[in-house]
Short mmCIF file of C-alpha atoms in Angstrom, two decimals:
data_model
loop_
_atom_site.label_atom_id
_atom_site.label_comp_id
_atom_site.label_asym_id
_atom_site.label_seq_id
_atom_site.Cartn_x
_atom_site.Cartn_y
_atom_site.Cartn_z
CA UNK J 1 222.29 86.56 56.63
CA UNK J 2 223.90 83.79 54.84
CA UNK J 3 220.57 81.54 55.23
CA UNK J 4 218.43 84.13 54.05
CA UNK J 5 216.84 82.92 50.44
CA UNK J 6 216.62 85.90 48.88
CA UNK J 7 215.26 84.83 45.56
CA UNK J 8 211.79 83.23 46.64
CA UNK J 9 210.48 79.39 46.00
CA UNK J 10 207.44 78.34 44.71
CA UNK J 11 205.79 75.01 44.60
CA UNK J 12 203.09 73.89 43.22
CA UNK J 13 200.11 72.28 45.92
CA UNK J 14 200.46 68.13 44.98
CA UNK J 15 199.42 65.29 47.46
CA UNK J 16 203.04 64.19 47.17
CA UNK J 17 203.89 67.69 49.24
CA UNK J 18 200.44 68.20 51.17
CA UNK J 19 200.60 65.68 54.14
CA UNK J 20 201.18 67.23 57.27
CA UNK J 21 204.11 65.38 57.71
CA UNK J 22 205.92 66.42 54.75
CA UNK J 23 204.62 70.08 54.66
CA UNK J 24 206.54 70.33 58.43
CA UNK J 25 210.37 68.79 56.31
CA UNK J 26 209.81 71.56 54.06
CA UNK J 27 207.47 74.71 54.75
CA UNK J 28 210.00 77.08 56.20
CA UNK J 29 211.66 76.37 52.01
CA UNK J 30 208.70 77.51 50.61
CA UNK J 31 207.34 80.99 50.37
CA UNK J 32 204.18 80.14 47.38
CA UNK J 33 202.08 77.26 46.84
CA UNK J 34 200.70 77.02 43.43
CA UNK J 35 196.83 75.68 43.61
CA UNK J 36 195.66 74.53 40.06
CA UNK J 37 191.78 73.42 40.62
CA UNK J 38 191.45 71.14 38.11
CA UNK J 39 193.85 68.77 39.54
CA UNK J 40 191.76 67.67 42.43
CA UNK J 41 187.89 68.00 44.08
CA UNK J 42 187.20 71.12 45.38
CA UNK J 43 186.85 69.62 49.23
CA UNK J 44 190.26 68.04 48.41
CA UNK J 45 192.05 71.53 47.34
CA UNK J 46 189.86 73.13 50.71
CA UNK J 47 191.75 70.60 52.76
CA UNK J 48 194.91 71.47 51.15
CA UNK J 49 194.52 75.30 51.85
CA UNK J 50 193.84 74.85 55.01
CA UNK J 51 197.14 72.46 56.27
CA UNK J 52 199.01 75.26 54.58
CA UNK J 53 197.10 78.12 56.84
CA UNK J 54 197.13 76.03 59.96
CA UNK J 55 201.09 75.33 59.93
CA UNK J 56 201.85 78.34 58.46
CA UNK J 57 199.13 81.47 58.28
CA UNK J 58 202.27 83.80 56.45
CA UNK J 59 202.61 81.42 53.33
CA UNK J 60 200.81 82.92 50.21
CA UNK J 61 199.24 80.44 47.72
CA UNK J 62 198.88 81.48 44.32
CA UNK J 63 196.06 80.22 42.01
CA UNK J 64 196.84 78.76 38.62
CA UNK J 65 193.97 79.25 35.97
CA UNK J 66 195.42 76.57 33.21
CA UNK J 67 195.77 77.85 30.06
CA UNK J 68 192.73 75.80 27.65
CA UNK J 69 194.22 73.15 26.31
CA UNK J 70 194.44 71.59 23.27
CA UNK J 71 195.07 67.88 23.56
CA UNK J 72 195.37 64.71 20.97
CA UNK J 73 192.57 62.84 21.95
CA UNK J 74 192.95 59.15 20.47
CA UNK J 75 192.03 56.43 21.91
CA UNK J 76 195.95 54.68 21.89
CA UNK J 77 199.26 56.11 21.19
CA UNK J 78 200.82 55.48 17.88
CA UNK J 79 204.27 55.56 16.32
CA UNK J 80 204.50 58.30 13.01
CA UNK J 81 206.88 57.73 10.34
CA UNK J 82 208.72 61.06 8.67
CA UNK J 83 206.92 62.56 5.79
CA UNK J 84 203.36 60.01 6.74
CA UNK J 85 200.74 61.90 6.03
CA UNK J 86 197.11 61.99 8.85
CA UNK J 87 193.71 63.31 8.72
CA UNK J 88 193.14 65.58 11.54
CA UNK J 89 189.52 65.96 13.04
CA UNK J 90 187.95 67.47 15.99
CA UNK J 91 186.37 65.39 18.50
CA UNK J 92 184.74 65.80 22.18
CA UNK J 93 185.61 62.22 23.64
CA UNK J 94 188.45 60.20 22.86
CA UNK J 95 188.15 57.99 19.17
CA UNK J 96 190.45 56.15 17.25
CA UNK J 97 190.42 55.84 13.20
CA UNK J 98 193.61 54.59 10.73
CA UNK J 99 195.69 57.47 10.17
CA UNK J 100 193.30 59.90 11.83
CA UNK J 101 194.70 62.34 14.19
CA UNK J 102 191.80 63.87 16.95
CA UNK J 103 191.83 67.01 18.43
CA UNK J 104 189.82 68.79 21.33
CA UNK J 105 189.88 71.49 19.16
CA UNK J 106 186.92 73.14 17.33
CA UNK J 107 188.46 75.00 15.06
CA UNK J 108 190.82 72.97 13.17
CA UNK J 109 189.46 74.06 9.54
CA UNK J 110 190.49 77.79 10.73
CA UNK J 111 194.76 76.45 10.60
CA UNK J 112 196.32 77.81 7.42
CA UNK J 113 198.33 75.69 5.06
CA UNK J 114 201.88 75.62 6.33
CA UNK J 115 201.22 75.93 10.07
CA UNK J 116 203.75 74.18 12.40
CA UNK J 117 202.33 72.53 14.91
CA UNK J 118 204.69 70.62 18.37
CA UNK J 119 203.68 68.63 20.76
CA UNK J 120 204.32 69.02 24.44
CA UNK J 121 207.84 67.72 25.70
CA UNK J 122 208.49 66.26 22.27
CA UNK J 123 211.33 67.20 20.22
CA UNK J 124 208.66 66.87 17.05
CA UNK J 125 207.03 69.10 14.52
CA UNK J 126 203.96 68.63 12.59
CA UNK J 127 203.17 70.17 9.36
CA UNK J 128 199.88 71.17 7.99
CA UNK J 129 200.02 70.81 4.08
CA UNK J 130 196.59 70.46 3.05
CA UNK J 131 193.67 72.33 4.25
CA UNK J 132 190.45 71.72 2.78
CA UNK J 133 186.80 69.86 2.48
CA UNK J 134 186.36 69.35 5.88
CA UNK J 135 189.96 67.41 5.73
CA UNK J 136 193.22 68.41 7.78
CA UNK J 137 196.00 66.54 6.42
CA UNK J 138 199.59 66.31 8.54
CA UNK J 139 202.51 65.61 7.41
CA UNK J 140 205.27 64.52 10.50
CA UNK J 141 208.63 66.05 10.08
CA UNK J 142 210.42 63.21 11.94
CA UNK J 143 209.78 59.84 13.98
CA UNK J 144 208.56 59.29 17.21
CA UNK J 145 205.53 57.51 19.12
CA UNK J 146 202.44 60.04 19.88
CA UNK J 147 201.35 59.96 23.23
CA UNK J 148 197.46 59.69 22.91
CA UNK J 149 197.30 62.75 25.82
CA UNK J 150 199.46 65.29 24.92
CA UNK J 151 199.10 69.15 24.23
CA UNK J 152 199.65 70.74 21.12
CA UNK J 153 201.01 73.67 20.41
CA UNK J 154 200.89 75.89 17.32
CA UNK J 155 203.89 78.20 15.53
CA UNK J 156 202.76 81.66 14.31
CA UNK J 157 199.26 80.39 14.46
CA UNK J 158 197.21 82.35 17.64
CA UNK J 159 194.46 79.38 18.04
CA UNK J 160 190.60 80.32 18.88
CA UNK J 161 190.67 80.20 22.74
CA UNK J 162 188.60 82.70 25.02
CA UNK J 163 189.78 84.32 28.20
CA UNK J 164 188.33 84.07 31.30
CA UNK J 165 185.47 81.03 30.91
CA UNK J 166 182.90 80.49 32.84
CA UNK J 167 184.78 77.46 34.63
CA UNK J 168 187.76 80.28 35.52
CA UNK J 169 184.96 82.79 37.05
CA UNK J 170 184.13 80.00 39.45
CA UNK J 171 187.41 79.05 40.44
CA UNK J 172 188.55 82.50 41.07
CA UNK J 173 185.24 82.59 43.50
CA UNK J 174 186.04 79.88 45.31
CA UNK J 175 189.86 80.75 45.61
CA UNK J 176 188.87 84.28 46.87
CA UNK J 177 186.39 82.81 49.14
CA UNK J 178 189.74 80.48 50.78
CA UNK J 179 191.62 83.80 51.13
CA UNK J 180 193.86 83.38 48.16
CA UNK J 181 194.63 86.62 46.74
CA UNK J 182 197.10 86.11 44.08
CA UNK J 183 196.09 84.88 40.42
CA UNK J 184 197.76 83.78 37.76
CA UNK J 185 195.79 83.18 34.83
CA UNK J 186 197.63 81.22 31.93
CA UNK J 187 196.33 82.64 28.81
CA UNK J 188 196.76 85.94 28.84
CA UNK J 189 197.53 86.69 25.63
CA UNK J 190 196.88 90.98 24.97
CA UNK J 191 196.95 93.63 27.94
CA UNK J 192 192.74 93.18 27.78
CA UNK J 193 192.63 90.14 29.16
CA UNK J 194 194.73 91.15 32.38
CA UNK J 195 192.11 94.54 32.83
CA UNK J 196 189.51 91.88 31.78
CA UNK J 197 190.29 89.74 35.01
CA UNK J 198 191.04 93.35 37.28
CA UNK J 199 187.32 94.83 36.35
CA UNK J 200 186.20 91.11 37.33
CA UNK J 201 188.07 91.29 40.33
CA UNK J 202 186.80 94.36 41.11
CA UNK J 203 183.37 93.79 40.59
CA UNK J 204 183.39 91.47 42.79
CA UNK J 205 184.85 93.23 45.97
CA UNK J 206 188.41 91.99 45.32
CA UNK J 207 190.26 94.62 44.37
CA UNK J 208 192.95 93.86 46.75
CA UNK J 209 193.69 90.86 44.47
CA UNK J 210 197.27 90.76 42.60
CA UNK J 211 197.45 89.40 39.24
CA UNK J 212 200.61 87.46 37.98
CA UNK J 213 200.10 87.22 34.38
CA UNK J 214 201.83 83.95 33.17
CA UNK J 215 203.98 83.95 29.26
CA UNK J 216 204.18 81.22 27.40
CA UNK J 217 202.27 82.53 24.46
CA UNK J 218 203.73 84.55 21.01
CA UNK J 219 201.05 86.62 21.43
CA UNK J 220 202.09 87.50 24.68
CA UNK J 221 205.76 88.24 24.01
CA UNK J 222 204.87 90.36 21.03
CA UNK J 223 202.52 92.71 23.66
CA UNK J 224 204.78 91.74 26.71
CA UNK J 225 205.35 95.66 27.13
CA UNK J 226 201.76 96.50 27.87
CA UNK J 227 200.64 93.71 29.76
CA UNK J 228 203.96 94.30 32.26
CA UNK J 229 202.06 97.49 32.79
CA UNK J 230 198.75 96.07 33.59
CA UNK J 231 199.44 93.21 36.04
CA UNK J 232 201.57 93.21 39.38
CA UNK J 233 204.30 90.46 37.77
CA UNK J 234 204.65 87.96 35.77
CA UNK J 235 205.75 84.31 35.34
CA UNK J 236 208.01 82.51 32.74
CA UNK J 237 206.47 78.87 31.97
CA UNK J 238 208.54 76.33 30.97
CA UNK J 239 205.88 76.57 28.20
CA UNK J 240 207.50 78.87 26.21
CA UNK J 241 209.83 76.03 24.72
CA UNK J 242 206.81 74.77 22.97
CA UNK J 243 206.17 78.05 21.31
CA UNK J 244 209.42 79.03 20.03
CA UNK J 245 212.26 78.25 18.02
CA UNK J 246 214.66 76.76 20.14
CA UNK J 247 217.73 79.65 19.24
CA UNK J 248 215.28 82.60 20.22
CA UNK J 249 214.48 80.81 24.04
CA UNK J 250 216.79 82.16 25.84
CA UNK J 251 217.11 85.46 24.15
CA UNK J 252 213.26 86.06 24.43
CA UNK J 253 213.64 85.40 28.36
CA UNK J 254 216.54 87.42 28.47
CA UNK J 255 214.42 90.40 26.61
CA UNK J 256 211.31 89.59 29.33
CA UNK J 257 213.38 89.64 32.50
CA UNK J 258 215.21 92.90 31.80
CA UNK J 259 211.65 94.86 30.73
CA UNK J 260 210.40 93.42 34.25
CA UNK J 261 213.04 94.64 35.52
CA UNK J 262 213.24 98.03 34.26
CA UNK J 263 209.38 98.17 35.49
CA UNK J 264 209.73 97.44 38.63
CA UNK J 265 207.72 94.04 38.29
CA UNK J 266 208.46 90.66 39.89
CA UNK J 267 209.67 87.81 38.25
CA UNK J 268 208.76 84.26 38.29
CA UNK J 269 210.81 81.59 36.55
CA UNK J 270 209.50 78.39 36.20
CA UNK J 271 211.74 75.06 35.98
CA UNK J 272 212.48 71.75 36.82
CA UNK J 273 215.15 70.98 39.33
CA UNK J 274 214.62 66.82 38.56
CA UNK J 275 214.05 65.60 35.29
CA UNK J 276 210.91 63.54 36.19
CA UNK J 277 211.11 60.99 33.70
CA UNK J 278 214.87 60.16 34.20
CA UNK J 279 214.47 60.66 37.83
CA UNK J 280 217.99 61.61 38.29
CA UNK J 281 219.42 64.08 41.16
CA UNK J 282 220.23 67.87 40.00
CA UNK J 283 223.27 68.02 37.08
CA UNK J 284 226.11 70.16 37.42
CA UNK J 285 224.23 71.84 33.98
CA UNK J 286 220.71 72.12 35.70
CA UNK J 287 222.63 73.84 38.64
CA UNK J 288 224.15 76.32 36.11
CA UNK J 289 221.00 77.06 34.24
CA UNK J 290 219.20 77.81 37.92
CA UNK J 291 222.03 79.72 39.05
CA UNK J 292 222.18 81.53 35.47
CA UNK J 293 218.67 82.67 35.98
CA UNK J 294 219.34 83.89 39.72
CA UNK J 295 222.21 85.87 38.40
CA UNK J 296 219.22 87.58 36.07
CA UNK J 297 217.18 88.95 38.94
CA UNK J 298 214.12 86.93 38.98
CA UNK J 299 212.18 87.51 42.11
CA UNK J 300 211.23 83.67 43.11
CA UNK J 301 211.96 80.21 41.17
CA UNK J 302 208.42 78.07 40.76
CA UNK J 303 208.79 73.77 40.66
CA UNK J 304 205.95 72.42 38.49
CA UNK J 305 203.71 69.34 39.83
CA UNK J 306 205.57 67.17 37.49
CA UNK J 307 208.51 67.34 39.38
CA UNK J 308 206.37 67.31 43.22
CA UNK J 309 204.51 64.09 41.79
CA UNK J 310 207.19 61.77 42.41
CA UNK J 311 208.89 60.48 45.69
CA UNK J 312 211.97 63.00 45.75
CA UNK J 313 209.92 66.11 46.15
CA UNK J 314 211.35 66.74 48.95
CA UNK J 315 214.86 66.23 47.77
CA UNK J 316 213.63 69.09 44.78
CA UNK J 317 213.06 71.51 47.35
CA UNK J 318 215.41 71.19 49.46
CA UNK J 319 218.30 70.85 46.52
CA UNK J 320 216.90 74.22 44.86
CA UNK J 321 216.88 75.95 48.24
CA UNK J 322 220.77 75.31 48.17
CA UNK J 323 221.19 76.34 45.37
CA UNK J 324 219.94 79.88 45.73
CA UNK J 325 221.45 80.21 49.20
CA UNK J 326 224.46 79.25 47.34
CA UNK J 327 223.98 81.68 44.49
CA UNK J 328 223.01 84.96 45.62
CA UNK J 329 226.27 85.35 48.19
CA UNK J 330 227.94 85.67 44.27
CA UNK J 331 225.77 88.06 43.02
CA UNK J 332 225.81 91.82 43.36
CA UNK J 333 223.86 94.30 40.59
CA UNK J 334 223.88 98.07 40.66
CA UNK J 335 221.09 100.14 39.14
CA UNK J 336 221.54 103.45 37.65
CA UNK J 337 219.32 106.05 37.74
CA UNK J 338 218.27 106.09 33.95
CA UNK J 339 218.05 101.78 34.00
CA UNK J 340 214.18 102.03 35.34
CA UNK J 341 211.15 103.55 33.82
CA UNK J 342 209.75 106.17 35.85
CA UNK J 343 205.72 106.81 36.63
CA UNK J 344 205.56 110.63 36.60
CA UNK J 345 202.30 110.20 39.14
CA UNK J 346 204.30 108.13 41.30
CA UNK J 347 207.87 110.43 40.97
CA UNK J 348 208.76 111.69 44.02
CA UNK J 349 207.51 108.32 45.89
CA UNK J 350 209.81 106.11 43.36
CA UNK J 351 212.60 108.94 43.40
CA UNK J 352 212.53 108.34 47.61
CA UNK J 353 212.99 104.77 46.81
CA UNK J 354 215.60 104.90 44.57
CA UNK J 355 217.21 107.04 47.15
CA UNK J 356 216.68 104.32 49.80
CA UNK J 357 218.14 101.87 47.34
CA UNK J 358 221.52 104.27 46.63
CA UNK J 359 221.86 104.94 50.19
CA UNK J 360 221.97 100.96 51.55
CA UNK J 361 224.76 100.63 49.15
CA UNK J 362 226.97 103.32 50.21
CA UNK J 363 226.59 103.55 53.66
CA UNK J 364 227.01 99.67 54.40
CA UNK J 365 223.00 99.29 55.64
CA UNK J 366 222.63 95.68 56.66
CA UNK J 367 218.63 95.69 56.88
CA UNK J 368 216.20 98.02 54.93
CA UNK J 369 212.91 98.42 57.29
CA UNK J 370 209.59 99.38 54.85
CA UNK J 371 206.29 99.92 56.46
CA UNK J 372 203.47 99.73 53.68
CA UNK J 373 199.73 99.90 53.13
CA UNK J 374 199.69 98.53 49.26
CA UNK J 375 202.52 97.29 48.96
CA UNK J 376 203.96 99.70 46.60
CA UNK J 377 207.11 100.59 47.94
CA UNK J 378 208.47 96.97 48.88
CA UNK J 379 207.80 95.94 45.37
CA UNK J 380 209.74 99.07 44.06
CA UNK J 381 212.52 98.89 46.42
CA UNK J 382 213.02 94.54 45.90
CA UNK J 383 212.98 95.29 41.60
CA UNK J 384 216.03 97.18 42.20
CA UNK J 385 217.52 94.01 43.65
CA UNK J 386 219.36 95.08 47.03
CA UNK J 387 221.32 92.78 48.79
CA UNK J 388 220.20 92.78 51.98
CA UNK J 389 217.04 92.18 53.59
CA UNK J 390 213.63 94.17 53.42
CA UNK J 391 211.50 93.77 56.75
CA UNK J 392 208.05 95.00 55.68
CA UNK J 393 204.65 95.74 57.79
CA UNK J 394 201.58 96.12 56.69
CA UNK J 395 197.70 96.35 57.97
CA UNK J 396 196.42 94.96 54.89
CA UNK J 397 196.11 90.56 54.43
CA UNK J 398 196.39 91.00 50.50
CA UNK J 399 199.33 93.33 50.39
CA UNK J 400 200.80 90.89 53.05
CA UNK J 401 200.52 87.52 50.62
CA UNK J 402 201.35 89.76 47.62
CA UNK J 403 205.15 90.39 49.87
CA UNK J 404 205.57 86.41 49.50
CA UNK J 405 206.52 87.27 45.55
CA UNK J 406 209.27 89.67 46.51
CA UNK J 407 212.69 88.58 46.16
CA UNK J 408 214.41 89.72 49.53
CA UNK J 409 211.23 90.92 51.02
CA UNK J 410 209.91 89.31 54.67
CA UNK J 411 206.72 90.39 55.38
CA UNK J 412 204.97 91.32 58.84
CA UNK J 413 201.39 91.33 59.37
CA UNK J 414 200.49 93.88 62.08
CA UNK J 415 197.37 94.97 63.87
CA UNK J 416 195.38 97.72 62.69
CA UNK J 417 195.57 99.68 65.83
CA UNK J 418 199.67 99.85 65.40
CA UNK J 419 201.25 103.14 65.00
CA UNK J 420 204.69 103.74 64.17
CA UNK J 421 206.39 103.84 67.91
CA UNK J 422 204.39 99.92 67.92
CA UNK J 423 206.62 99.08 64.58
CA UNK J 424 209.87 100.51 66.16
CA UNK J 425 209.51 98.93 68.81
CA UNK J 426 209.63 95.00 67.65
CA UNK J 427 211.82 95.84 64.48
CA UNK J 428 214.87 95.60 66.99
CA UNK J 429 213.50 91.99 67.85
CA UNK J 430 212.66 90.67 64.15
CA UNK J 431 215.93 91.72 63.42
CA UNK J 432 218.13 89.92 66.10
CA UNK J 433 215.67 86.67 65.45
CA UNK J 434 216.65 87.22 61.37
CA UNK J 435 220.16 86.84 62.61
CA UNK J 436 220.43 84.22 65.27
CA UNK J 437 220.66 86.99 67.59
CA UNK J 438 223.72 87.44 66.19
CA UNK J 439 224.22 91.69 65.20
CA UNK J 440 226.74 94.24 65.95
CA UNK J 441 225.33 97.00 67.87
CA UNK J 442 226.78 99.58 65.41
CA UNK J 443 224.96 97.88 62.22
CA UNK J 444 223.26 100.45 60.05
CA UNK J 445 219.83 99.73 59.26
CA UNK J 446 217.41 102.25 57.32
CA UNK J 447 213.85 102.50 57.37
CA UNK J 448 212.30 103.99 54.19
CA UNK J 449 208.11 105.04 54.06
CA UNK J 450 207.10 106.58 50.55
CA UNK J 451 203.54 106.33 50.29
CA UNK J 452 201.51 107.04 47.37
CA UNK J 453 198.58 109.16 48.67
CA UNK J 454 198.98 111.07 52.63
CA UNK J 455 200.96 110.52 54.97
CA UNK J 456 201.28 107.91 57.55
CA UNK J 457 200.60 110.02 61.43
CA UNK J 458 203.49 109.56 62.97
CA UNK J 459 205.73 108.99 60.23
CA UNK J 460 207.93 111.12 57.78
CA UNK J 461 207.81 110.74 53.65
CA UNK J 462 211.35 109.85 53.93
CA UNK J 463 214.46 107.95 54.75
CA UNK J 464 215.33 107.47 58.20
CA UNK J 465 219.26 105.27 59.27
CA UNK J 466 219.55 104.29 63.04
CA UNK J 467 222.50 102.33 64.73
CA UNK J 468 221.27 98.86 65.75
CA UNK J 469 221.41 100.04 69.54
CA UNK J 470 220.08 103.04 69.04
CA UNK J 471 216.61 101.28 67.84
#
């Protein structure tokens, strides 16, 4: 099992990655693709989609609704002296004006006196000391050159943005109509705006949909708790650096990971395996951090484009897949009983899974077998990190991309006519393939089924352990 990633990889969908050629070097790396459709033309991201299907029908692709940005929009870049003071003014189009600052944002007049403002990637902070007559005036902490493209971010601020525009309605249309059934929309910010984008979903037929709601926000750590509840996982953007003071980073993604965890909800970490502007191979620290982060349970490890748009994204991939092949033979986690929260609907069904999970630890189980309709049970079973592998069926196409997110899950898309004598009778083979063909006929391997509403025909509520001959 020793080339068995347990702790997924996600990439996002860049030309540098999308050739044929290239995909073939490093598809069997990657479970996600991460499609962001304001990168490229629609026929463009199409064409994308469907190299991805055609190589590879099981790999999910995710879509990325980009948080709405607020960007400096002057014409040139310009250097700012410590303690210089700029007007700041909102503009449409990009303008340039002595010691004028422009923003794409509207609402610039609404930022209180005192507000902190960084820019993206930039060790700089920006203070607002003056507010008034129509007149923003800055005054720049430190010295650096302003790029004339860059985001900007706001401390204890919460700026005017709205969720789920017009533009983000279409793009989940077309995404739905390519079969992608994951989304992960940016600015989420309060636990409405994930059952905001669920009634959408639903209104529209796509109900099957999973939502992975995506932090980088204050506003979204300070409700992180309820919006856990209302979406299917969540991701940790590098973002979150921008938003924060630098000693409460790594305590804040400490805090999110272990509520995920205690919910039962997968986690995706995003970070950079290259630094793309040094362009220098993986440090022994960058391996740490990665491999600190594994160590945390997070479900699957995302690259951003940033680090895909250059000519080693191969070399990313491949390093980072490595790494957590490397990593997880270290790792071993035990959940108690009174570590997770419990759904009193869902009781008995989580109370079978826990079981499942107790049992593969002390009777040596080498595979975990989980036949599922929602995908419920998988998800349960993978939060409570096991160390072997979960081989789960299903019927259903968007429970089958959702088991892409699961760390340790494989999912198997099977006919609807199977029954459960069809599934026993080809675990045996998945199995042996798994391994090289390499198993002990006296490996233990349980199957768990816990389902939600009736019974499966055929198959017990339960937890079944066979010999590997016996199957």
């Amino acid at each position: 099992m020793s080339l068995y990633n347990y702790c997924k990889i996600v990439a996002s969908v860049w030309p540098t990655i999308s050739k044929e050629t290239i995909l073939a070097k490093i598809l069997h790396q990657i479970d996600i693709f991460r499609l962001k459709l304001n990168t490229m033309y629609d026929d463009v991201n199409k064409r994308y989609v469907e190299s991805i299907q055609k190589m590879d029908s099981s790999k999910t692709i995710m879509l990325d609704i980009k948080w709405p940005e607020i960007k400096i929009r002057n014409d040139h870049d310009f250097i700012a002296k410590k303690w210089d003071k700029f007007f700041l003014r909102y503009t449409e189009w990009y303008e340039d004006e002595e010691w004028t600052i422009f923003l794409d944002y509207k609402e610039i007049y609404d930022i209180p006196k005192w507000t902190i403002l960084k820019i993206q990637d930039e060790n700089l902070e920006i203070e607002i000391v003056e507010n008034k007559d129509w007149q923003v005036k800055w005054k720049f902490l430190g010295e650096w050159l302003i790029s004339a493209t860059k985001e900007i971010f706001f401390e204890n601020y919460v700026p005017k943005v709205y969720f789920l525009s017009k533009k983000d309605q279409k793009d989940i249309i077309w995404s739905v109509n390519n079969w992608i059934r994951v989304i992960s929309p940016a600015n989420v910010r309060i636990p409405q705006d994930v059952k905001t984008l669920r009634t959408f979903l639903d209104d529209n037929w796509w109900k099957g949909c999973k939502i992975i709601a995506k932090i980088h926000t204050v506003e979204a750590i300070n409700n992180i708790d309820d919006i856990l509840d209302n979406s299917d996982g969540i991701m940790i953007d590098t973002l979150l650096g921008n938003v924060l003071p630098v000693k409460e980073i790594e305590d804040t993604k400490d805090k999110i990971i272990r509520l995920a965890n205690e919910k039962w909800k997968p986690v995706i970490f995003v970070t950079r395996i290259y630094d793309p502007v040094s362009k220098n191979k993986p440090t022994e620290e960058t391996i740490k951090e990665i491999e600190k982060h594994i160590k945390k349970w997070i479900d699957a490890i995302s690259i951003p484009e940033e680090t895909l748009a250059v000519d080693y994204a191969m070399e990313s991939v491949g390093d980072l897949y490595k790494v957590i092949v490397d990593c997880q033979e270290k790792v071993d986690l035990k959940f108690r009983f009174k570590d997770l929260k419990w759904l009193r609907k869902n009781e008995i069904t989580d109370y079978i899974i826990y079981n499942a999970y107790q049992i593969s630890k002390e009777f040596d189980i080498k595979v975990i077998i989980c036949p599922t309709e929602t995908g419920y049970t998988p998800a349960r079973l993978s939060s409570l990190k096991p160390t072997i592998p979960i081989i789960s069926f299903t019927k259903n196409n968007d429970t089958y991309r959702f088991l892409n997110l699961l760390r340790g899950v494989k999912g198997y898309k099977i006919a609807t006519w199977f029954t459960y004598d069809n599934i026993k009778r080809i675990w045996k083979e998945i199995i042996r393939f798994m391994n090289k063909w390499d198993m002990s006929l006296d490996v233990k391997v349980l199957m768990v089924h816990s389902t939600i509403s009736e019974n499966t025909p055929g198959m017990i509520n339960g937890i079944e352990i066979y010999r590997f001959k016996d199957l």
